[in-house]
Amino acid sequence: SWPMFLLKTLNGAEMAPAKIFKKEPPTPRSNMFQVGMKLEAVDKKNPQLICAATVGAEKGEMIHVTFDGWRGAFDYWCRYDSRDIFPVGWCAKSGHPLQPPGQKIASGASRFKTRVCGLPPTPGAGDLSPPPLPVTPTPADPVSSTTQKQPVTTTLYVNPGCWCGPYLDPRKVSQLPLQFGPATMSRVLRESVQSLVHCALDQKQIFGILRQGDGKVIITATFEGKTVTVRLPQIEKPEELSS
């Protein structure tokens, strides 16, 4: 029973008084969500992430949360008053990183929107979306059908004065180079991501955010006395570096 658990396990422990907890806000009287409304939602398969999402359906007290740019593997149903959903702009106000839409079904300019260092903008800024991180491909010399095609090179620019949020050390970020490249996409990807891992306040935490894939770039991190690696997704176009 709960009393016996308290007696045996928490004997002598200091209990947090109820008065220090924030009172739960009142629940809306009814489900007022409509299909197509935008929101920010917790990814239940990766609960440390909050992502851009859309209401895909609603039924009674339930809404179907669909994640923008993904094909349904992460979607879920929840109550309209769930603590896992937030209004648009909540991440920017609270300082929590917002994951951009995925690439699998995104189209148009929205696919290439990005956040400087993948983190929210400086608090108090009028625009909740920071300027896009420039990715400028270097033009390659024209090649004929009989000449071997030259590898595409690109340059990734860094804003060392960006607000670094809860994951990165501002002092280390300020020491990053102003750009990575011009170089091949694989090299730019490896050097930029590896540099961000080195700038992390907690390498284990930021390492867990990296997406795994089948590309050629491998990123390493050291925590808990051991070195771990992750293989990043394949990058085929310069624009994908900022998506």
PDB file of C-alpha atoms in Angstrom:
ATOM      1  CA  SER A   1       0.000   0.000   0.000  1.00  0.00           C
ATOM      2  CA  TRP A   2       1.029   3.622  -0.392  1.00  0.00           C
ATOM      3  CA  PRO A   3       1.372   4.224   3.394  1.00  0.00           C
ATOM      4  CA  MET A   4       3.677   1.204   3.711  1.00  0.00           C
ATOM      5  CA  PHE A   5       5.735   2.387   0.751  1.00  0.00           C
ATOM      6  CA  LEU A   6       6.196   5.768   2.416  1.00  0.00           C
ATOM      7  CA  LEU A   7       7.121   4.103   5.681  1.00  0.00           C
ATOM      8  CA  LYS A   8       9.680   1.669   4.242  1.00  0.00           C
ATOM      9  CA  THR A   9      11.146   3.488   1.255  1.00  0.00           C
ATOM     10  CA  LEU A  10      10.855   7.178   2.064  1.00  0.00           C
ATOM     11  CA  ASN A  11      11.501   7.004   5.785  1.00  0.00           C
ATOM     12  CA  GLY A  12      13.017  10.321   6.830  1.00  0.00           C
ATOM     13  CA  ALA A  13      12.679  11.842   3.359  1.00  0.00           C
ATOM     14  CA  GLU A  14      11.619  15.450   2.995  1.00  0.00           C
ATOM     15  CA  MET A  15       8.312  15.676   1.138  1.00  0.00           C
ATOM     16  CA  ALA A  16       7.667  18.524  -1.285  1.00  0.00           C
ATOM     17  CA  PRO A  17       4.684  20.472   0.099  1.00  0.00           C
ATOM     18  CA  ALA A  18       1.665  20.791  -2.170  1.00  0.00           C
ATOM     19  CA  LYS A  19       1.715  24.595  -1.931  1.00  0.00           C
ATOM     20  CA  ILE A  20       4.909  24.887  -4.002  1.00  0.00           C
ATOM     21  CA  PHE A  21       3.311  23.236  -7.052  1.00  0.00           C
ATOM     22  CA  LYS A  22       1.689  25.358  -9.717  1.00  0.00           C
ATOM     23  CA  LYS A  23      -2.071  25.028  -9.767  1.00  0.00           C
ATOM     24  CA  GLU A  24      -3.428  23.177 -12.775  1.00  0.00           C
ATOM     25  CA  PRO A  25      -5.196  25.557 -15.182  1.00  0.00           C
ATOM     26  CA  PRO A  26      -8.922  25.045 -15.746  1.00  0.00           C
ATOM     27  CA  THR A  27      -9.877  22.646 -18.534  1.00  0.00           C
ATOM     28  CA  PRO A  28     -11.755  24.171 -21.503  1.00  0.00           C
ATOM     29  CA  ARG A  29     -15.427  23.260 -21.454  1.00  0.00           C
ATOM     30  CA  SER A  30     -15.298  21.522 -24.810  1.00  0.00           C
ATOM     31  CA  ASN A  31     -13.003  20.473 -27.621  1.00  0.00           C
ATOM     32  CA  MET A  32     -12.638  23.591 -29.769  1.00  0.00           C
ATOM     33  CA  PHE A  33      -9.857  22.265 -31.996  1.00  0.00           C
ATOM     34  CA  GLN A  34     -10.523  22.117 -35.726  1.00  0.00           C
ATOM     35  CA  VAL A  35      -8.824  20.101 -38.439  1.00  0.00           C
ATOM     36  CA  GLY A  36      -5.878  22.021 -39.897  1.00  0.00           C
ATOM     37  CA  MET A  37      -5.054  24.053 -36.787  1.00  0.00           C
ATOM     38  CA  LYS A  38      -1.331  24.350 -36.043  1.00  0.00           C
ATOM     39  CA  LEU A  39       0.231  23.604 -32.669  1.00  0.00           C
ATOM     40  CA  GLU A  40       3.411  22.409 -30.981  1.00  0.00           C
ATOM     41  CA  ALA A  41       3.385  18.869 -29.599  1.00  0.00           C
ATOM     42  CA  VAL A  42       5.568  16.442 -27.674  1.00  0.00           C
ATOM     43  CA  ASP A  43       6.932  13.552 -29.720  1.00  0.00           C
ATOM     44  CA  LYS A  44       5.871  10.633 -27.515  1.00  0.00           C
ATOM     45  CA  LYS A  45       8.501   8.343 -29.037  1.00  0.00           C
ATOM     46  CA  ASN A  46      11.169  10.936 -28.212  1.00  0.00           C
ATOM     47  CA  PRO A  47       9.590  12.882 -25.328  1.00  0.00           C
ATOM     48  CA  GLN A  48      12.511  15.290 -25.034  1.00  0.00           C
ATOM     49  CA  LEU A  49      11.442  16.757 -28.391  1.00  0.00           C
ATOM     50  CA  ILE A  50       8.649  19.231 -29.108  1.00  0.00           C
ATOM     51  CA  CYS A  51       7.758  19.474 -32.788  1.00  0.00           C
ATOM     52  CA  ALA A  52       5.682  21.489 -35.233  1.00  0.00           C
ATOM     53  CA  ALA A  53       2.337  19.714 -35.650  1.00  0.00           C
ATOM     54  CA  THR A  54      -1.168  19.971 -37.101  1.00  0.00           C
ATOM     55  CA  VAL A  55      -4.586  18.763 -35.977  1.00  0.00           C
ATOM     56  CA  GLY A  56      -5.327  15.985 -38.470  1.00  0.00           C
ATOM     57  CA  ALA A  57      -8.719  14.946 -37.108  1.00  0.00           C
ATOM     58  CA  GLU A  58     -10.996  15.432 -34.116  1.00  0.00           C
ATOM     59  CA  LYS A  59     -13.588  13.170 -32.545  1.00  0.00           C
ATOM     60  CA  GLY A  60     -15.424  14.013 -29.362  1.00  0.00           C
ATOM     61  CA  GLU A  61     -12.839  14.879 -26.721  1.00  0.00           C
ATOM     62  CA  MET A  62      -9.945  13.528 -28.796  1.00  0.00           C
ATOM     63  CA  ILE A  63      -7.718  15.137 -31.436  1.00  0.00           C
ATOM     64  CA  HIS A  64      -5.291  13.464 -33.835  1.00  0.00           C
ATOM     65  CA  VAL A  65      -1.850  15.103 -33.653  1.00  0.00           C
ATOM     66  CA  THR A  66       0.078  14.826 -36.928  1.00  0.00           C
ATOM     67  CA  PHE A  67       3.697  15.948 -37.145  1.00  0.00           C
ATOM     68  CA  ASP A  68       4.491  18.254 -40.050  1.00  0.00           C
ATOM     69  CA  GLY A  69       6.786  16.720 -42.640  1.00  0.00           C
ATOM     70  CA  TRP A  70       6.417  13.113 -41.458  1.00  0.00           C
ATOM     71  CA  ARG A  71       4.286  10.282 -42.801  1.00  0.00           C
ATOM     72  CA  GLY A  72       2.428   9.189 -39.696  1.00  0.00           C
ATOM     73  CA  ALA A  73       4.873   7.030 -37.761  1.00  0.00           C
ATOM     74  CA  PHE A  74       4.882   9.510 -34.869  1.00  0.00           C
ATOM     75  CA  ASP A  75       1.236  10.669 -34.967  1.00  0.00           C
ATOM     76  CA  TYR A  76      -1.090   9.965 -32.049  1.00  0.00           C
ATOM     77  CA  TRP A  77      -4.517  10.647 -30.557  1.00  0.00           C
ATOM     78  CA  CYS A  78      -4.845  12.571 -27.302  1.00  0.00           C
ATOM     79  CA  ARG A  79      -7.437  14.485 -25.303  1.00  0.00           C
ATOM     80  CA  TYR A  80      -7.994  18.098 -26.256  1.00  0.00           C
ATOM     81  CA  ASP A  81      -6.699  19.174 -22.814  1.00  0.00           C
ATOM     82  CA  SER A  82      -3.550  17.018 -22.943  1.00  0.00           C
ATOM     83  CA  ARG A  83      -0.377  18.389 -21.352  1.00  0.00           C
ATOM     84  CA  ASP A  84       1.558  17.177 -24.404  1.00  0.00           C
ATOM     85  CA  ILE A  85       0.242  19.885 -26.748  1.00  0.00           C
ATOM     86  CA  PHE A  86       1.008  23.605 -26.747  1.00  0.00           C
ATOM     87  CA  PRO A  87      -0.010  26.710 -28.709  1.00  0.00           C
ATOM     88  CA  VAL A  88       2.217  27.964 -31.509  1.00  0.00           C
ATOM     89  CA  GLY A  89       5.007  30.088 -30.025  1.00  0.00           C
ATOM     90  CA  TRP A  90       5.149  28.263 -26.684  1.00  0.00           C
ATOM     91  CA  CYS A  91       8.671  26.933 -27.307  1.00  0.00           C
ATOM     92  CA  ALA A  92       9.970  30.383 -28.207  1.00  0.00           C
ATOM     93  CA  LYS A  93       8.503  31.875 -25.029  1.00  0.00           C
ATOM     94  CA  SER A  94       9.691  29.093 -22.730  1.00  0.00           C
ATOM     95  CA  GLY A  95      13.151  28.675 -24.258  1.00  0.00           C
ATOM     96  CA  HIS A  96      12.611  25.052 -25.307  1.00  0.00           C
ATOM     97  CA  PRO A  97      13.994  24.100 -28.755  1.00  0.00           C
ATOM     98  CA  LEU A  98      11.306  23.521 -31.377  1.00  0.00           C
ATOM     99  CA  GLN A  99      12.023  20.768 -33.890  1.00  0.00           C
ATOM    100  CA  PRO A 100      11.385  21.934 -37.477  1.00  0.00           C
ATOM    101  CA  PRO A 101       9.153  19.957 -39.853  1.00  0.00           C
ATOM    102  CA  GLY A 102      10.591  16.771 -41.313  1.00  0.00           C
ATOM    103  CA  GLN A 103      11.559  16.375 -44.952  1.00  0.00           C
ATOM    104  CA  LYS A 104       9.576  13.335 -46.056  1.00  0.00           C
ATOM    105  CA  ILE A 105       6.454  15.113 -47.269  1.00  0.00           C
ATOM    106  CA  ALA A 106       7.331  18.769 -46.840  1.00  0.00           C
ATOM    107  CA  SER A 107       7.343  20.901 -49.964  1.00  0.00           C
ATOM    108  CA  GLY A 108       8.052  24.451 -51.016  1.00  0.00           C
ATOM    109  CA  ALA A 109       9.996  27.028 -49.045  1.00  0.00           C
ATOM    110  CA  SER A 110       8.799  25.746 -45.666  1.00  0.00           C
ATOM    111  CA  ARG A 111      11.036  22.709 -46.099  1.00  0.00           C
ATOM    112  CA  PHE A 112      14.125  24.873 -45.913  1.00  0.00           C
ATOM    113  CA  LYS A 113      13.227  26.981 -42.888  1.00  0.00           C
ATOM    114  CA  THR A 114      15.749  26.615 -40.091  1.00  0.00           C
ATOM    115  CA  ARG A 115      16.691  27.932 -36.693  1.00  0.00           C
ATOM    116  CA  VAL A 116      20.115  29.337 -35.941  1.00  0.00           C
ATOM    117  CA  CYS A 117      21.952  26.506 -34.156  1.00  0.00           C
ATOM    118  CA  GLY A 118      18.601  24.664 -34.160  1.00  0.00           C
ATOM    119  CA  LEU A 119      17.508  26.731 -31.155  1.00  0.00           C
ATOM    120  CA  PRO A 120      14.811  29.348 -30.447  1.00  0.00           C
ATOM    121  CA  PRO A 121      15.329  33.076 -31.146  1.00  0.00           C
ATOM    122  CA  THR A 122      16.403  35.710 -28.693  1.00  0.00           C
ATOM    123  CA  PRO A 123      13.598  36.435 -26.183  1.00  0.00           C
ATOM    124  CA  GLY A 124      11.754  39.660 -26.858  1.00  0.00           C
ATOM    125  CA  ALA A 125      12.358  39.639 -30.577  1.00  0.00           C
ATOM    126  CA  GLY A 126       9.344  40.701 -32.575  1.00  0.00           C
ATOM    127  CA  ASP A 127       9.556  37.799 -34.991  1.00  0.00           C
ATOM    128  CA  LEU A 128       9.373  34.359 -33.398  1.00  0.00           C
ATOM    129  CA  SER A 129      11.229  32.841 -36.359  1.00  0.00           C
ATOM    130  CA  PRO A 130      14.951  33.659 -36.569  1.00  0.00           C
ATOM    131  CA  PRO A 131      16.576  34.448 -39.888  1.00  0.00           C
ATOM    132  CA  PRO A 132      17.389  31.373 -41.969  1.00  0.00           C
ATOM    133  CA  LEU A 133      20.891  30.008 -41.793  1.00  0.00           C
ATOM    134  CA  PRO A 134      22.419  30.755 -45.207  1.00  0.00           C
ATOM    135  CA  VAL A 135      23.610  27.762 -47.172  1.00  0.00           C
ATOM    136  CA  THR A 136      25.296  28.876 -50.361  1.00  0.00           C
ATOM    137  CA  PRO A 137      26.377  26.267 -52.883  1.00  0.00           C
ATOM    138  CA  THR A 138      29.535  27.108 -54.778  1.00  0.00           C
ATOM    139  CA  PRO A 139      28.935  26.969 -58.545  1.00  0.00           C
ATOM    140  CA  ALA A 140      30.750  24.123 -60.213  1.00  0.00           C
ATOM    141  CA  ASP A 141      32.425  24.408 -63.576  1.00  0.00           C
ATOM    142  CA  PRO A 142      30.314  23.137 -66.468  1.00  0.00           C
ATOM    143  CA  VAL A 143      31.203  19.611 -67.433  1.00  0.00           C
ATOM    144  CA  SER A 144      30.708  17.744 -70.656  1.00  0.00           C
ATOM    145  CA  SER A 145      29.409  14.222 -71.056  1.00  0.00           C
ATOM    146  CA  THR A 146      32.986  13.020 -71.409  1.00  0.00           C
ATOM    147  CA  THR A 147      34.281  14.780 -68.281  1.00  0.00           C
ATOM    148  CA  GLN A 148      33.886  13.406 -64.771  1.00  0.00           C
ATOM    149  CA  LYS A 149      31.408  15.472 -62.753  1.00  0.00           C
ATOM    150  CA  GLN A 150      32.979  17.529 -59.982  1.00  0.00           C
ATOM    151  CA  PRO A 151      31.621  17.073 -56.414  1.00  0.00           C
ATOM    152  CA  VAL A 152      29.222  19.773 -55.245  1.00  0.00           C
ATOM    153  CA  THR A 153      30.683  22.097 -52.631  1.00  0.00           C
ATOM    154  CA  THR A 154      28.835  24.294 -50.178  1.00  0.00           C
ATOM    155  CA  THR A 155      29.363  26.773 -47.353  1.00  0.00           C
ATOM    156  CA  LEU A 156      27.504  26.848 -44.033  1.00  0.00           C
ATOM    157  CA  TYR A 157      27.573  30.180 -42.194  1.00  0.00           C
ATOM    158  CA  VAL A 158      27.480  30.502 -38.401  1.00  0.00           C
ATOM    159  CA  ASN A 159      25.906  33.191 -36.238  1.00  0.00           C
ATOM    160  CA  PRO A 160      28.220  33.138 -33.178  1.00  0.00           C
ATOM    161  CA  GLY A 161      26.034  35.673 -31.379  1.00  0.00           C
ATOM    162  CA  CYS A 162      22.869  33.557 -31.439  1.00  0.00           C
ATOM    163  CA  TRP A 163      20.980  32.727 -28.254  1.00  0.00           C
ATOM    164  CA  CYS A 164      22.162  29.215 -27.432  1.00  0.00           C
ATOM    165  CA  GLY A 165      19.252  27.975 -25.328  1.00  0.00           C
ATOM    166  CA  PRO A 166      19.634  25.226 -22.732  1.00  0.00           C
ATOM    167  CA  TYR A 167      21.919  22.889 -24.698  1.00  0.00           C
ATOM    168  CA  LEU A 168      24.976  24.850 -25.886  1.00  0.00           C
ATOM    169  CA  ASP A 169      27.745  26.747 -24.091  1.00  0.00           C
ATOM    170  CA  PRO A 170      27.610  30.385 -25.357  1.00  0.00           C
ATOM    171  CA  ARG A 171      31.335  30.835 -24.732  1.00  0.00           C
ATOM    172  CA  LYS A 172      32.212  27.860 -26.922  1.00  0.00           C
ATOM    173  CA  VAL A 173      29.707  28.861 -29.614  1.00  0.00           C
ATOM    174  CA  SER A 174      31.275  32.333 -29.799  1.00  0.00           C
ATOM    175  CA  GLN A 175      34.597  30.667 -30.641  1.00  0.00           C
ATOM    176  CA  LEU A 176      33.244  28.744 -33.631  1.00  0.00           C
ATOM    177  CA  PRO A 177      34.448  29.766 -37.102  1.00  0.00           C
ATOM    178  CA  LEU A 178      32.167  32.117 -38.992  1.00  0.00           C
ATOM    179  CA  GLN A 179      31.680  29.502 -41.678  1.00  0.00           C
ATOM    180  CA  PHE A 180      32.293  25.863 -42.534  1.00  0.00           C
ATOM    181  CA  GLY A 181      33.507  25.425 -46.096  1.00  0.00           C
ATOM    182  CA  PRO A 182      33.543  25.870 -48.955  1.00  0.00           C
ATOM    183  CA  ALA A 183      33.946  22.103 -49.008  1.00  0.00           C
ATOM    184  CA  THR A 184      32.034  18.974 -49.932  1.00  0.00           C
ATOM    185  CA  MET A 185      28.646  18.543 -48.265  1.00  0.00           C
ATOM    186  CA  SER A 186      29.858  15.563 -46.226  1.00  0.00           C
ATOM    187  CA  ARG A 187      32.783  17.517 -44.840  1.00  0.00           C
ATOM    188  CA  VAL A 188      30.683  20.582 -44.006  1.00  0.00           C
ATOM    189  CA  LEU A 189      28.074  18.388 -42.311  1.00  0.00           C
ATOM    190  CA  ARG A 190      30.664  16.492 -40.279  1.00  0.00           C
ATOM    191  CA  GLU A 191      32.612  19.565 -39.154  1.00  0.00           C
ATOM    192  CA  SER A 192      29.552  21.673 -38.276  1.00  0.00           C
ATOM    193  CA  VAL A 193      27.652  18.984 -36.353  1.00  0.00           C
ATOM    194  CA  GLN A 194      30.779  17.748 -34.581  1.00  0.00           C
ATOM    195  CA  SER A 195      31.532  21.331 -33.531  1.00  0.00           C
ATOM    196  CA  LEU A 196      28.042  21.721 -32.053  1.00  0.00           C
ATOM    197  CA  VAL A 197      28.505  18.499 -30.078  1.00  0.00           C
ATOM    198  CA  HIS A 198      31.773  19.872 -28.696  1.00  0.00           C
ATOM    199  CA  CYS A 199      29.937  23.080 -27.717  1.00  0.00           C
ATOM    200  CA  ALA A 200      27.307  21.171 -25.742  1.00  0.00           C
ATOM    201  CA  LEU A 201      26.866  21.730 -22.032  1.00  0.00           C
ATOM    202  CA  ASP A 202      25.964  18.040 -21.832  1.00  0.00           C
ATOM    203  CA  GLN A 203      27.178  15.982 -24.795  1.00  0.00           C
ATOM    204  CA  LYS A 204      24.924  13.057 -23.891  1.00  0.00           C
ATOM    205  CA  GLN A 205      21.830  15.245 -24.029  1.00  0.00           C
ATOM    206  CA  ILE A 206      22.540  16.859 -27.388  1.00  0.00           C
ATOM    207  CA  PHE A 207      23.885  13.597 -28.825  1.00  0.00           C
ATOM    208  CA  GLY A 208      20.503  12.008 -28.176  1.00  0.00           C
ATOM    209  CA  ILE A 209      18.809  14.596 -30.414  1.00  0.00           C
ATOM    210  CA  LEU A 210      20.858  13.703 -33.507  1.00  0.00           C
ATOM    211  CA  ARG A 211      18.991  11.693 -36.124  1.00  0.00           C
ATOM    212  CA  GLN A 212      20.482   8.375 -37.141  1.00  0.00           C
ATOM    213  CA  GLY A 213      20.759   7.432 -40.789  1.00  0.00           C
ATOM    214  CA  ASP A 214      22.770   5.593 -43.399  1.00  0.00           C
ATOM    215  CA  GLY A 215      25.037   8.395 -44.607  1.00  0.00           C
ATOM    216  CA  LYS A 216      28.820   8.580 -44.645  1.00  0.00           C
ATOM    217  CA  VAL A 217      29.198  11.109 -41.822  1.00  0.00           C
ATOM    218  CA  ILE A 218      29.870   9.734 -38.335  1.00  0.00           C
ATOM    219  CA  ILE A 219      29.723  11.968 -35.250  1.00  0.00           C
ATOM    220  CA  THR A 220      31.382  11.087 -31.946  1.00  0.00           C
ATOM    221  CA  ALA A 221      30.776  12.179 -28.368  1.00  0.00           C
ATOM    222  CA  THR A 222      32.281  11.303 -25.015  1.00  0.00           C
ATOM    223  CA  PHE A 223      30.239  10.956 -21.843  1.00  0.00           C
ATOM    224  CA  GLU A 224      30.030   8.643 -18.847  1.00  0.00           C
ATOM    225  CA  GLY A 225      33.625   7.640 -19.459  1.00  0.00           C
ATOM    226  CA  LYS A 226      33.124   6.231 -22.947  1.00  0.00           C
ATOM    227  CA  THR A 227      33.094   7.370 -26.565  1.00  0.00           C
ATOM    228  CA  VAL A 228      29.967   6.766 -28.650  1.00  0.00           C
ATOM    229  CA  THR A 229      29.200   7.338 -32.325  1.00  0.00           C
ATOM    230  CA  VAL A 230      26.174   8.008 -34.504  1.00  0.00           C
ATOM    231  CA  ARG A 231      25.861   7.850 -38.296  1.00  0.00           C
ATOM    232  CA  LEU A 232      23.907  10.784 -39.749  1.00  0.00           C
ATOM    233  CA  PRO A 233      21.377  10.589 -42.623  1.00  0.00           C
ATOM    234  CA  GLN A 234      22.627  10.925 -46.197  1.00  0.00           C
ATOM    235  CA  ILE A 235      22.698  14.513 -47.485  1.00  0.00           C
ATOM    236  CA  GLU A 236      22.269  14.813 -51.250  1.00  0.00           C
ATOM    237  CA  LYS A 237      21.490  18.521 -51.743  1.00  0.00           C
ATOM    238  CA  PRO A 238      23.034  21.632 -50.126  1.00  0.00           C
ATOM    239  CA  GLU A 239      19.568  22.821 -49.037  1.00  0.00           C
ATOM    240  CA  GLU A 240      19.164  19.754 -46.826  1.00  0.00           C
ATOM    241  CA  LEU A 241      21.914  21.004 -44.509  1.00  0.00           C
ATOM    242  CA  SER A 242      19.499  23.622 -43.154  1.00  0.00           C
ATOM    243  CA  SER A 243      16.252  21.645 -43.223  1.00  0.00           C
TER     244      SER A 243
END
